[in-house]
Short mmCIF file of C-alpha atoms in Angstrom, two decimals:
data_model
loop_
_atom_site.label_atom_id
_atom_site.label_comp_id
_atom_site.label_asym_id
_atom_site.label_seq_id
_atom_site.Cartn_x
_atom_site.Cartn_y
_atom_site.Cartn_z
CA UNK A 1 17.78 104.57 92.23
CA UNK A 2 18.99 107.38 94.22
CA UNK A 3 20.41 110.67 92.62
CA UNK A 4 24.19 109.38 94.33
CA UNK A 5 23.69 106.01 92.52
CA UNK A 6 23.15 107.49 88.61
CA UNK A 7 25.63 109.99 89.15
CA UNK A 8 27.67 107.40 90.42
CA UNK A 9 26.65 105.11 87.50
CA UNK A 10 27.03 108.09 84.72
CA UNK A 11 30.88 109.20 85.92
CA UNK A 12 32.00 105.41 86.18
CA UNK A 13 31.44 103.47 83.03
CA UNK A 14 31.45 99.99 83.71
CA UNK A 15 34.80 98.42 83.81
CA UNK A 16 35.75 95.56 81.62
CA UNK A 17 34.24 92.47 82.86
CA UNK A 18 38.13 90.41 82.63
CA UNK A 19 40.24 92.02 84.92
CA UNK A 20 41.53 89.55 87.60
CA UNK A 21 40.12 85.98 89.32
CA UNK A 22 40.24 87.03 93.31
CA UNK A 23 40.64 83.99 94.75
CA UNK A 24 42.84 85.11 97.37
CA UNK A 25 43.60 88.93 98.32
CA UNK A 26 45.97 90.74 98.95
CA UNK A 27 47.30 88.86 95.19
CA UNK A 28 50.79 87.72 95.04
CA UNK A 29 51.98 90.17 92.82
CA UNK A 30 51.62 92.00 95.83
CA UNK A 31 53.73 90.13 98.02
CA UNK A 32 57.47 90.87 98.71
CA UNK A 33 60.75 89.60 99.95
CA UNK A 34 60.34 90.34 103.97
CA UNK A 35 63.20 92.53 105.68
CA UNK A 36 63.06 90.75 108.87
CA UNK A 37 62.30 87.40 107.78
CA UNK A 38 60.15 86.35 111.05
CA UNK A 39 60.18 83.60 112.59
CA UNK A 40 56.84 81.04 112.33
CA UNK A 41 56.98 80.47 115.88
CA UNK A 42 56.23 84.35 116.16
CA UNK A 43 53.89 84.79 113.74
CA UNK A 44 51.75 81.84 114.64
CA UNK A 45 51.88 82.92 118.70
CA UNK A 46 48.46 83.92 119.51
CA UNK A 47 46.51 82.44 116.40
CA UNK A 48 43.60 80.24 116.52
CA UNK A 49 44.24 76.34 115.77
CA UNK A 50 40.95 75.29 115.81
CA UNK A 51 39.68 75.12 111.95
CA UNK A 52 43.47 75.54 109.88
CA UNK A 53 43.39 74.73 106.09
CA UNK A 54 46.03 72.54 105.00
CA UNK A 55 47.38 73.47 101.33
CA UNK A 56 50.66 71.38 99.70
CA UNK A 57 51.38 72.57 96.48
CA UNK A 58 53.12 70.10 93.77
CA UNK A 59 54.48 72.31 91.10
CA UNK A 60 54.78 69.76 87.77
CA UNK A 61 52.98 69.14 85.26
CA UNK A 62 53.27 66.84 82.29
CA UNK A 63 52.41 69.62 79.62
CA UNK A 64 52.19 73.48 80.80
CA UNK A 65 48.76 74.58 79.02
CA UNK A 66 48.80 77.73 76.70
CA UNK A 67 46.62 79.70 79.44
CA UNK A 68 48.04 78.70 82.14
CA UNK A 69 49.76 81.27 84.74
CA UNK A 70 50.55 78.94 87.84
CA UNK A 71 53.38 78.31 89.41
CA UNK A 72 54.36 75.32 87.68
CA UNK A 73 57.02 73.50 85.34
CA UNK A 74 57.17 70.85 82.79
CA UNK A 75 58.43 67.36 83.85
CA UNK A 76 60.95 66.52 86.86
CA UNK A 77 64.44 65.24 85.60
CA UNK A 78 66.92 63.41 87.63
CA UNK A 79 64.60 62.81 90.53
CA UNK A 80 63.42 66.20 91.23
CA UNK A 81 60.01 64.75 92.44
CA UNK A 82 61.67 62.86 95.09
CA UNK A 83 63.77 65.79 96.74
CA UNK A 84 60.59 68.30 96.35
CA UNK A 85 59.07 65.73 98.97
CA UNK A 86 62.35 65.74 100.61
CA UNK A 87 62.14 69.45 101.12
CA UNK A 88 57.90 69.65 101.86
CA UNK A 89 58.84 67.27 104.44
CA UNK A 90 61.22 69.24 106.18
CA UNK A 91 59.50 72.51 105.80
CA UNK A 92 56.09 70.40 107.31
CA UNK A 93 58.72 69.53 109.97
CA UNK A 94 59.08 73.12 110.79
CA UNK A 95 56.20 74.64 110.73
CA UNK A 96 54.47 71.77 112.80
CA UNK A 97 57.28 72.54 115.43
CA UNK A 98 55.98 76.36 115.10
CA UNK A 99 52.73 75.80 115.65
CA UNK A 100 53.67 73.99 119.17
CA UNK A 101 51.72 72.10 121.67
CA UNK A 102 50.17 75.09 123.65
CA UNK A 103 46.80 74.36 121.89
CA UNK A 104 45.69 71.64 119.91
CA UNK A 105 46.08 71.65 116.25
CA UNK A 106 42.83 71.25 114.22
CA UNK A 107 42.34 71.20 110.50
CA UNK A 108 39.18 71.60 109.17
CA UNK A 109 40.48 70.49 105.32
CA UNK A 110 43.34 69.87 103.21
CA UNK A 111 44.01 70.57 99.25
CA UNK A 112 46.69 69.54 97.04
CA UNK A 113 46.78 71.64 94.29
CA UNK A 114 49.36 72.83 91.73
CA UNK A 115 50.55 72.28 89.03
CA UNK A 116 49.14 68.46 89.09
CA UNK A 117 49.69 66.59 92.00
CA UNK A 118 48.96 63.34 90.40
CA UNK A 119 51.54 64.24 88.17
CA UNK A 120 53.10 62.32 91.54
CA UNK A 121 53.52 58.44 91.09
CA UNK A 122 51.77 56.39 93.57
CA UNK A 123 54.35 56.06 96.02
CA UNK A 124 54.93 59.49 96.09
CA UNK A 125 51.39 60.56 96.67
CA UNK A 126 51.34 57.35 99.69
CA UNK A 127 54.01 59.67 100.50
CA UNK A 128 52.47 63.37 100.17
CA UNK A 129 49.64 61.77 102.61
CA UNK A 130 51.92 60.60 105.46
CA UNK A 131 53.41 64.20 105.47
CA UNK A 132 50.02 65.65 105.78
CA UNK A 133 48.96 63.12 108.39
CA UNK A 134 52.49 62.00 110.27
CA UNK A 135 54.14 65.81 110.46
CA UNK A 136 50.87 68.30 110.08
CA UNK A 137 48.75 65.96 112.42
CA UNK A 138 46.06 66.34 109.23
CA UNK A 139 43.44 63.22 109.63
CA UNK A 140 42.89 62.80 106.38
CA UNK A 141 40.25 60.22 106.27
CA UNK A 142 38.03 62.58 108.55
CA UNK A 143 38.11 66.11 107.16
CA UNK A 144 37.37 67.02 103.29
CA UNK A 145 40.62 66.52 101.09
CA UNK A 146 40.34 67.96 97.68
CA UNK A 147 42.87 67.00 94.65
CA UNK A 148 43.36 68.37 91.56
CA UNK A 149 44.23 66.21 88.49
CA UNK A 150 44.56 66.07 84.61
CA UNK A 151 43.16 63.54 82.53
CA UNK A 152 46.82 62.17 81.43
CA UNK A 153 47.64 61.68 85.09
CA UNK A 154 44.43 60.13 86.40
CA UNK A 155 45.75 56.90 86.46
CA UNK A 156 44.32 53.91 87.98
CA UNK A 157 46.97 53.02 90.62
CA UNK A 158 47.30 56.97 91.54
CA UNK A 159 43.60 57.35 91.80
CA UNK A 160 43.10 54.21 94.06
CA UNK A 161 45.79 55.61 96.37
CA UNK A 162 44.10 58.83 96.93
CA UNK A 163 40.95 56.89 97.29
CA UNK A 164 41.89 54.78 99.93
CA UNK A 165 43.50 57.61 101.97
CA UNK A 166 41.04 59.69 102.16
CA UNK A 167 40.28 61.86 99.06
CA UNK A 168 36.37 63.51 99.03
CA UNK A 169 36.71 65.63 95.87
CA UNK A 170 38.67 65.16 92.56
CA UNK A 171 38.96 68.33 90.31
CA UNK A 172 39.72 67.21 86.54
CA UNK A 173 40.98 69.33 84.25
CA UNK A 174 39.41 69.20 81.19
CA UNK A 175 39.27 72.29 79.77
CA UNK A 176 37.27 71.43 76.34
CA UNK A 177 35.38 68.38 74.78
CA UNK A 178 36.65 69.34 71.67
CA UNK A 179 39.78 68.16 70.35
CA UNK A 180 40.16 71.16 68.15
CA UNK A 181 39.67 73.50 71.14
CA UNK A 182 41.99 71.61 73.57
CA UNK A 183 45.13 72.29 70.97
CA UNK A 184 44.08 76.00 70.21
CA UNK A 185 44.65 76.49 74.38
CA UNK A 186 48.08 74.63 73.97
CA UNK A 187 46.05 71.38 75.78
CA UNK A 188 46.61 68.48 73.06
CA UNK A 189 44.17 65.68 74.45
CA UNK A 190 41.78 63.10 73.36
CA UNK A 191 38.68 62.97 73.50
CA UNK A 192 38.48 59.64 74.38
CA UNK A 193 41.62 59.49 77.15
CA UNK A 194 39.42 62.14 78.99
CA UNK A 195 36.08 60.00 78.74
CA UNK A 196 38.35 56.88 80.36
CA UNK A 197 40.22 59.50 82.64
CA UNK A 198 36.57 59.98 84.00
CA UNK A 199 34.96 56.51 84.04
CA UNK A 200 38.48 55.78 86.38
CA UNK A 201 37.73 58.69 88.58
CA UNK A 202 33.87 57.49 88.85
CA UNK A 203 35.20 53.75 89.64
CA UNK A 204 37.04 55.27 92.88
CA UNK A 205 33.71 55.95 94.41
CA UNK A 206 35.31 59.34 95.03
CA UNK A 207 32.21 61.57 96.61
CA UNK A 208 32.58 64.78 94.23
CA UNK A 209 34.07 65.16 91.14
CA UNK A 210 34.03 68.32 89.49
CA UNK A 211 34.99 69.54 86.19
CA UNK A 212 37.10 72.17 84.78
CA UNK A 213 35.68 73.92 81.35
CA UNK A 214 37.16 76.81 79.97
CA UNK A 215 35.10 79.30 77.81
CA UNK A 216 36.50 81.75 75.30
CA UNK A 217 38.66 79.87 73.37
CA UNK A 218 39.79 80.80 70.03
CA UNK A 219 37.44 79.19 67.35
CA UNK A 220 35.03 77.99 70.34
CA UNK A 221 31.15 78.83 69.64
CA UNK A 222 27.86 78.33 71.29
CA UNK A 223 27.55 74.97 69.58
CA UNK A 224 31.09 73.71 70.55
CA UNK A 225 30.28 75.14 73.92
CA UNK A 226 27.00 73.23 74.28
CA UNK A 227 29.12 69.73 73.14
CA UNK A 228 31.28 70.07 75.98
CA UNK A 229 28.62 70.98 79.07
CA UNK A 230 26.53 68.35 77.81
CA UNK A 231 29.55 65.87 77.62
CA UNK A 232 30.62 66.87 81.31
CA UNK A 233 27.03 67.01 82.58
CA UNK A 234 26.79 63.28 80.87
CA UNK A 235 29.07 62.08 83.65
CA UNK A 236 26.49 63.81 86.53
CA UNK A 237 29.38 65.38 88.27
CA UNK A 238 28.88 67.09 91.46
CA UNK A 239 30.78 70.37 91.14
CA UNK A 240 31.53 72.15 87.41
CA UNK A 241 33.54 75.08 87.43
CA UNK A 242 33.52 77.77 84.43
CA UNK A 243 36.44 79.57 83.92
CA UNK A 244 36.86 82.43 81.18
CA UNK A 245 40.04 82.20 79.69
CA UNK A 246 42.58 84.62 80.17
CA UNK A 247 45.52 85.70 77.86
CA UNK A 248 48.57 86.18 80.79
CA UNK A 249 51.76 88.03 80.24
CA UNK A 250 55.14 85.14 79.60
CA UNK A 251 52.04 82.70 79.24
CA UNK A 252 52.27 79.96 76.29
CA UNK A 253 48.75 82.20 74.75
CA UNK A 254 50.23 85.57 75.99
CA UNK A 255 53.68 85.52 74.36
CA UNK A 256 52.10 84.98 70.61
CA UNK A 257 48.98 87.38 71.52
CA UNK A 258 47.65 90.48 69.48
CA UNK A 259 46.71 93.02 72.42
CA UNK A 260 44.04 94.18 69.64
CA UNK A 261 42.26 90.30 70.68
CA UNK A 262 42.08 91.31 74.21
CA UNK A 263 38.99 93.98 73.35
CA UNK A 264 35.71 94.72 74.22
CA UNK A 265 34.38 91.89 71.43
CA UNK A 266 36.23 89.33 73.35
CA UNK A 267 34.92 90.35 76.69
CA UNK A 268 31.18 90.35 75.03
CA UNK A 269 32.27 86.54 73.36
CA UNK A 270 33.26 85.73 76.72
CA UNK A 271 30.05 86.79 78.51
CA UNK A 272 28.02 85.14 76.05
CA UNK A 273 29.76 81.41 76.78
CA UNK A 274 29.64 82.49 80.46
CA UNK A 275 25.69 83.34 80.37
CA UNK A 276 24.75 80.21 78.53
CA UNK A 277 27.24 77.72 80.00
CA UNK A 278 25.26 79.16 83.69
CA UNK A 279 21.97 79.33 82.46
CA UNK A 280 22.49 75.58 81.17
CA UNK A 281 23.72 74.46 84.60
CA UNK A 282 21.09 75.91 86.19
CA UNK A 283 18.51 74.51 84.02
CA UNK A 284 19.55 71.01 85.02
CA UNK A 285 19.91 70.62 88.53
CA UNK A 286 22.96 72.85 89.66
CA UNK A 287 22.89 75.47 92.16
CA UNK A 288 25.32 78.75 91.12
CA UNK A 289 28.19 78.94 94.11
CA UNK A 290 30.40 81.40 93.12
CA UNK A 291 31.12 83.04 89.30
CA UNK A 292 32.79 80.12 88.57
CA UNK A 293 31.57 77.69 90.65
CA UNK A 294 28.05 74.95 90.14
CA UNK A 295 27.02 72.67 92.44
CA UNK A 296 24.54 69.48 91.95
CA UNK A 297 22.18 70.07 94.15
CA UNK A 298 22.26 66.94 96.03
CA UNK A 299 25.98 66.72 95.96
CA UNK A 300 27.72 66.48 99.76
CA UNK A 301 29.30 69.33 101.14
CA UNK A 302 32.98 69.95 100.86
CA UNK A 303 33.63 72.73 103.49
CA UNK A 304 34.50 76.18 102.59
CA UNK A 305 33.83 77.23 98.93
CA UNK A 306 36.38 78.76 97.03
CA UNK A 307 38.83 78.80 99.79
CA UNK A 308 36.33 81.60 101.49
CA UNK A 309 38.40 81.05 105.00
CA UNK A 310 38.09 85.02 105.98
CA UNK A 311 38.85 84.41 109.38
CA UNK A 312 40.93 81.07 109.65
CA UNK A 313 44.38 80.21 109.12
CA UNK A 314 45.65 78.38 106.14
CA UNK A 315 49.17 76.54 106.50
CA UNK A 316 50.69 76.10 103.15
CA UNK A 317 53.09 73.42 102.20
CA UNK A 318 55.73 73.31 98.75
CA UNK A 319 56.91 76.97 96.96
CA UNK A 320 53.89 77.58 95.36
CA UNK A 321 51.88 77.90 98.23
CA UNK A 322 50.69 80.46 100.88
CA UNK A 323 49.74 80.40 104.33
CA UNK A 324 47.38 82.61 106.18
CA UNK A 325 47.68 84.21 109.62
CA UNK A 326 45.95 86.92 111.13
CA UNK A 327 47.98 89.48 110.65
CA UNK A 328 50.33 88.41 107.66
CA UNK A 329 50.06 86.69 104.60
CA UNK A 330 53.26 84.45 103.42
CA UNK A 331 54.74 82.14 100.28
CA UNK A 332 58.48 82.06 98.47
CA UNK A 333 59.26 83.91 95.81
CA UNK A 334 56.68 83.76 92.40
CA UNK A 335 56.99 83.68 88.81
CA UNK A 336 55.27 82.48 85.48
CA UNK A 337 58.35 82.12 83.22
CA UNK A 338 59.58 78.64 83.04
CA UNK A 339 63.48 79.71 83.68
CA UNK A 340 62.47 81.49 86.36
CA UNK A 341 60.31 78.87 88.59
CA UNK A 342 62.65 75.98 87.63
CA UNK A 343 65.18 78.61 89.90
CA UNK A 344 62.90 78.76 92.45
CA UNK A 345 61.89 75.55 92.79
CA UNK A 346 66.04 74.03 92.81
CA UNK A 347 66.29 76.34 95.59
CA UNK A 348 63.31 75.29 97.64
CA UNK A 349 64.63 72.10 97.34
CA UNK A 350 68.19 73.17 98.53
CA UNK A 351 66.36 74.96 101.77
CA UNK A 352 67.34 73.33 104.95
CA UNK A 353 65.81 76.34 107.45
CA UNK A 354 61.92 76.60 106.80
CA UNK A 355 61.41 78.05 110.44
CA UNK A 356 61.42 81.69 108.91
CA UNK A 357 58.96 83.20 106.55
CA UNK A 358 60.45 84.44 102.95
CA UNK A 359 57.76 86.64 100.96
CA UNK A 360 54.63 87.93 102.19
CA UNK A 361 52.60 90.71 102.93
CA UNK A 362 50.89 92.50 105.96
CA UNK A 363 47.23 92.38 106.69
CA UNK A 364 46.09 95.13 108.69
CA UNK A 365 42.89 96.16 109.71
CA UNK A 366 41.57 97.78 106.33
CA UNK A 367 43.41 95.12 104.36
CA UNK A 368 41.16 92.39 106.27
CA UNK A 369 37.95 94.09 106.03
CA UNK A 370 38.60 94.29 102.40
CA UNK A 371 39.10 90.56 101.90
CA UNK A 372 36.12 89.41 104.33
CA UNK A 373 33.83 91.70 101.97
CA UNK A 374 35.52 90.14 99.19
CA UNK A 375 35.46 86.82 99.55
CA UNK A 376 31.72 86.51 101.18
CA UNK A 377 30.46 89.00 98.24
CA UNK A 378 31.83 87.09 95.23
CA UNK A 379 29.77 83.70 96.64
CA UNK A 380 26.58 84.00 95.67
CA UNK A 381 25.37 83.57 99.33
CA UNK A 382 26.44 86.91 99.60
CA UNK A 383 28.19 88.53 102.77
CA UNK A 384 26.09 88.42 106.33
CA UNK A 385 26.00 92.28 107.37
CA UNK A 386 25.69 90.86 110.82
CA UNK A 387 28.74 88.95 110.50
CA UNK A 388 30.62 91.72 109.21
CA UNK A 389 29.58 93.90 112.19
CA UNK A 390 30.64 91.20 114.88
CA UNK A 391 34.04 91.16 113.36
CA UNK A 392 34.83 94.83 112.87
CA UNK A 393 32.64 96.63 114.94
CA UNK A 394 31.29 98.64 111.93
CA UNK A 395 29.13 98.90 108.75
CA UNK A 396 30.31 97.77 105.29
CA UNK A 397 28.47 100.42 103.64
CA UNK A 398 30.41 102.97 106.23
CA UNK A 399 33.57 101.44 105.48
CA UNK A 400 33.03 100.95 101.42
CA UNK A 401 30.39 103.97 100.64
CA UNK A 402 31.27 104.70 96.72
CA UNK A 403 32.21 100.96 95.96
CA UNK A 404 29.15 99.40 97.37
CA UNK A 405 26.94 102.61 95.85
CA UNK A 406 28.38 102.37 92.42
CA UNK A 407 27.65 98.35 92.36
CA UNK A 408 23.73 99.12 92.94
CA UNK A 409 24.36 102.07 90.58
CA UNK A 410 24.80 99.15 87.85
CA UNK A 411 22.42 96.71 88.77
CA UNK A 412 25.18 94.85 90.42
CA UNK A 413 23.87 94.61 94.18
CA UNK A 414 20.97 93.07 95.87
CA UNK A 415 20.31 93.58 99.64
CA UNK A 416 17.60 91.47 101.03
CA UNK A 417 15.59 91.24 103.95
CA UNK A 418 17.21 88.71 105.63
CA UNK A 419 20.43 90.87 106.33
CA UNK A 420 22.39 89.19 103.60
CA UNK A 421 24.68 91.82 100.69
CA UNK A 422 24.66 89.58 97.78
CA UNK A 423 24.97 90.09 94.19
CA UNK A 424 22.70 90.33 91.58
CA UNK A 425 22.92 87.80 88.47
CA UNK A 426 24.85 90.33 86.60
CA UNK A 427 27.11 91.17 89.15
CA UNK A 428 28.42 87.45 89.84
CA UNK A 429 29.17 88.07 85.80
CA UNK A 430 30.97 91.11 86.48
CA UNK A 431 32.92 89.70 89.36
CA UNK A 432 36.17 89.80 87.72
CA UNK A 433 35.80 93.50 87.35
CA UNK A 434 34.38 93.75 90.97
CA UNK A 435 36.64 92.43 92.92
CA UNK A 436 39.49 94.62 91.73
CA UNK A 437 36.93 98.05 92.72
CA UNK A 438 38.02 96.53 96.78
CA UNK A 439 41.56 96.56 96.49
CA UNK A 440 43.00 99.00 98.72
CA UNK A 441 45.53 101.70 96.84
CA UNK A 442 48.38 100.03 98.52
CA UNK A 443 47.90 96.89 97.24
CA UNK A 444 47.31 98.26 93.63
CA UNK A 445 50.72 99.94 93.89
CA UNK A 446 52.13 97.16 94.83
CA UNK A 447 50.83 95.33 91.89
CA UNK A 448 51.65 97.79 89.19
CA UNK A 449 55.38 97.98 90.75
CA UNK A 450 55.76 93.73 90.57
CA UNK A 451 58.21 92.67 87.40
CA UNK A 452 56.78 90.16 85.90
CA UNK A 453 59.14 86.67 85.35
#
C-alpha cells in the first residue's frame, strides 16, 4: 500500500455500507422540472438508433410492500388501467414520430417494469405488446424482453400471454420464504401461492426466471435466511437477485421506523445475510454479476446487466419511467407518497402533448464519465480501462485520483493484468457506499435540495 493510500484510508473511515442502490445516475431526486421544456424531436437529432432500450413502466400494484419506494399505487378504480394504456399509447405515438425515419430504429431490448405489470389483465398486456411492437417498432419475439411480476399476479392466462409474445426473462418477487418475514416487510403471502406462482412461471417454458429475496428483515436470521435460498434455489432459477432492505422516508417501513434501527448493528446484520446468501450462491453453481445480482452459470444471456447501457439510449414509456440520450436524462415528475403519485399519474393520463420533455437533467461531460465508471465498476466484470480511454480520451485514475485511491486504500479495488478496474469481494459488498463516493457535487446538491412526497 502506498503512503497516499493509508493516509487516504486513516482520514476517511469507511462509510456505511447502506447508502443508496445506483442503478441509474444522475438519481431522480436529482432531476427537475425543465425551463424550456424541449422538444423530443431536438433532443433525439443526432443520437444513435442502433441498440435503444425500450422501458414501459406500469405503475399498480395489488398491495404496496412496507419497503417499497417506487413509483407506484395500490389498485386502479374506475378503469384507470385502461386510460394509462390510453395515454402510453399516445406518448409511444410521439416519441416514435421524434425519433423519425432519418435512420433506422433498432432496439436491442425491452423491460416492463413497475410497479407490477402483470398487475395488467391479459388483454391489457396483448395490449402493452402491440404498443411496443405496432408504435415503437420493438420486435419483441427477437430481442430479450424482461417482465417483472408478483406471485399474486402470476396468473396462468397473463403468463401464457407474455409467453407467447415474446417474454425471455420473468423477475418474481418474492421477497421471503417465510410467512412470518413476508408480513414483517408489509408483504402478506403464502407460502404455498408463491410455490404455485412458480411451478406456473416454470410451465411457460419462459428461458430465465429470476428471483427476488430480500435480506435484513426484522426477525429474519441466518436460519430463516438459509430456508428461503434453499427454497428459491429448489426451483433452479437462472438469475437470483439479493437485495438488502432499506427503511425509505413516506415508505410503509419508514413512516413507523426508530432512526436508532437504522445503525451500525443493522448495517453489520445486513452484511452478514448479504455474505452468506453470496457465498451460498456461489457454492452451488451461480456466477456473482453485480452486488445484487447471481447468475446460473449455464443460464442464456439476457443482454445488458443491470441496465449497464453507458453509451446507448433508453426510450422510456408510462410516468414512472426515464429515457436516456446523450446529453440529457428525462421522466415526469416523482414521488413515494401515495397522494402524491395517484396526482401524477391522473395527470399523465390527462396528457394529450408527449412531444416535449417534462423533468430531467443534463449530462455533461463529467456527469457521463461518472456514470460509465459507475455502472461498469459496480458489475463485477469490472470497467475496461481501454474502453474508458476510447470514449473520453483520458485516464480514470486522472479523472477520479482520491476516489479510486481511497477504494484500494480499503481493500476495495483490484486492477488486473488484463486491463480490467474491478472490485474486490469486499468492495461489491460495499457498493452501496461506493457508488455515492462518484457522484459529482452538483448532483449531491441537487439531492439534498429534493422535497421528498
Amino acid at each position: 500500500m502506498t503512503t497516499a493510500a493509508a493516509t487516504a484510508g486513516t482520514a476517511h473511515p469507511p462509510p456505511r455500507p447502506y447508502q443508496h442502490y445506483v442503478y441509474a445516475y444522475p438519481h431522480k431526486t436529482a432531476y427537475r422540472k425543465l425551463p424550456d421544456s424541449p422538444l423530443l424531436g431536438d433532443l433525439w437529432a443526432g443520437e444513435s438508433r442502433q441498440a435503444l432500450s425500450l422501458y414501459a413502466h406500469i405503475p399498480f400494484c395489488e398491495v404496496r410492500c412496507g419497503f417499497c419506494n417506487l413509483f407506484t399505487r395500490i389498485g386502479a378504480p374506475d378503469g384507470l388501467t385502461g386510460r394509462y394504456l390510453d395515454a402510453l399509447e399516445r406518448q409511444a405515438v410521439a416519441v416514435r414520430e421524434a425519433l423519425g425515419d432519418a435512420e433506422p430504429v433498432r432496439f436491442a431490448n425491452a423491460a416492463f417494469g413497475g410497479g407490477t405489470p402483470t398487475y395488467l389483465e391479459a388483454a391489457e398486456l396483448e395490449r402493452l405488446c402491440d404498443i411496443a411492437e405496432r408504435h415503437m417498432g420493438a420486435d419483441l419475439r427477437v430481442i430479450p424482453l424482461s417482465v417483472e411480476a408478483s406471485p399474486a399476479t402470476a396468473t396462468a392466462d397473463r403468463l401464457t400471454v407474455l409467453a407467447e409474445r415474446g417474454t425471455t426473462r420473468l423477475s418474481l418477487g418474492v421477497q421471503s420464504f417465510v410467512e412470518a418475514e413476508a408480513r414483517a416487510a408489509v408483504r402478506p403471502q403464502r407460502r404455498s401461492d408463491v410455490e404455485a406462482a412458480l411451478s406456473r412461471v416454470r410451465d411457460t417454458g419462459v428461458p430465465v426466471l429470476n428471483i427476488d429475496l430480500i435480506y435484513g428483515i426484522d426477525g429474519q436470521t441466518a436460519a430463516t435466511w438459509r430456508l428461503s435460498l434453499d427454497a428459491a434455489l429448489a426451483w433452479r432459477p437462472e438469475e437470483i437477485y439479493l437485495y438488502p432492505l432499506y427503511v425509505r422516508p413516506l415508505t410503509g417501513l419508514g413512516r413507523h421506523a426508530d432512526p436508532a434501527v437504522a445503525d451500525r448493528d443493522w448495517d453489520e446484520a445486513r452484511l452478514r445475510r448479504y455474505r452468506e446468501g453470496r457465498d451460498h450462491l456461489l457454492a452451488r453453481g451461480y456466477e456473482q454479476v453485480s452486488m445484487r445480482m447471481f447468475r446460473r452459470a449455464d443460464a442464456p444471456p439476457q443482454g445488458p446487466d443491470d441496465y449497464a447501457c453507458q453509451t446507448d439510449g433508453m426510450i422510456g414509456l408510462g410516468c414512472g419511467a426515464r429515457s436516456y440520450t446523450s446529453t440529457l436524462h428525462y421522466s415526469f415528475d416523482y414521488a413515494v407518497d401515495m397522494r402524491e403519485i395517484r396526482g401524477i399519474i391522473d395527470d399523465y393520463t390527462a396528457t394529450e402533448d408527449f412531444g416535449r420533455a417534462v423533468h430531467g437533467r443534463e449530462v455533461d461531460e463529467d456527469e457521463a464519465r461518472r456514470r460509465h465508471l459507475l455502472q461498469s465498476l459496480l458489475q463485477a466484470r469490472g470497467l475496461p480501462v481501454a474502453d474508458y480511454r476510447r470514449r473520453f480520451g483520458s485516464d480514470p485514475y486522472a479523472d477520479f485520483p482520491e476516489e479510486l485511491e481511497r477504494l484500494a486504500s480499503r481493500g476495495w479495488l483490484v486492477e488486473s493484468g488484463d486491463g480490467l478496474l474491478r472490485l474486490s469481494a469486499e468492495g461489491l459488498a460495499h457498493s452501496d457506499a461506493i457508488g455515492p463516493c462518484f457522484f459529482s457535487p452538483a448532483v449531491r446538491a441537487a439531492m439534498a435540495a429534493y422535497e421528498a412526497k
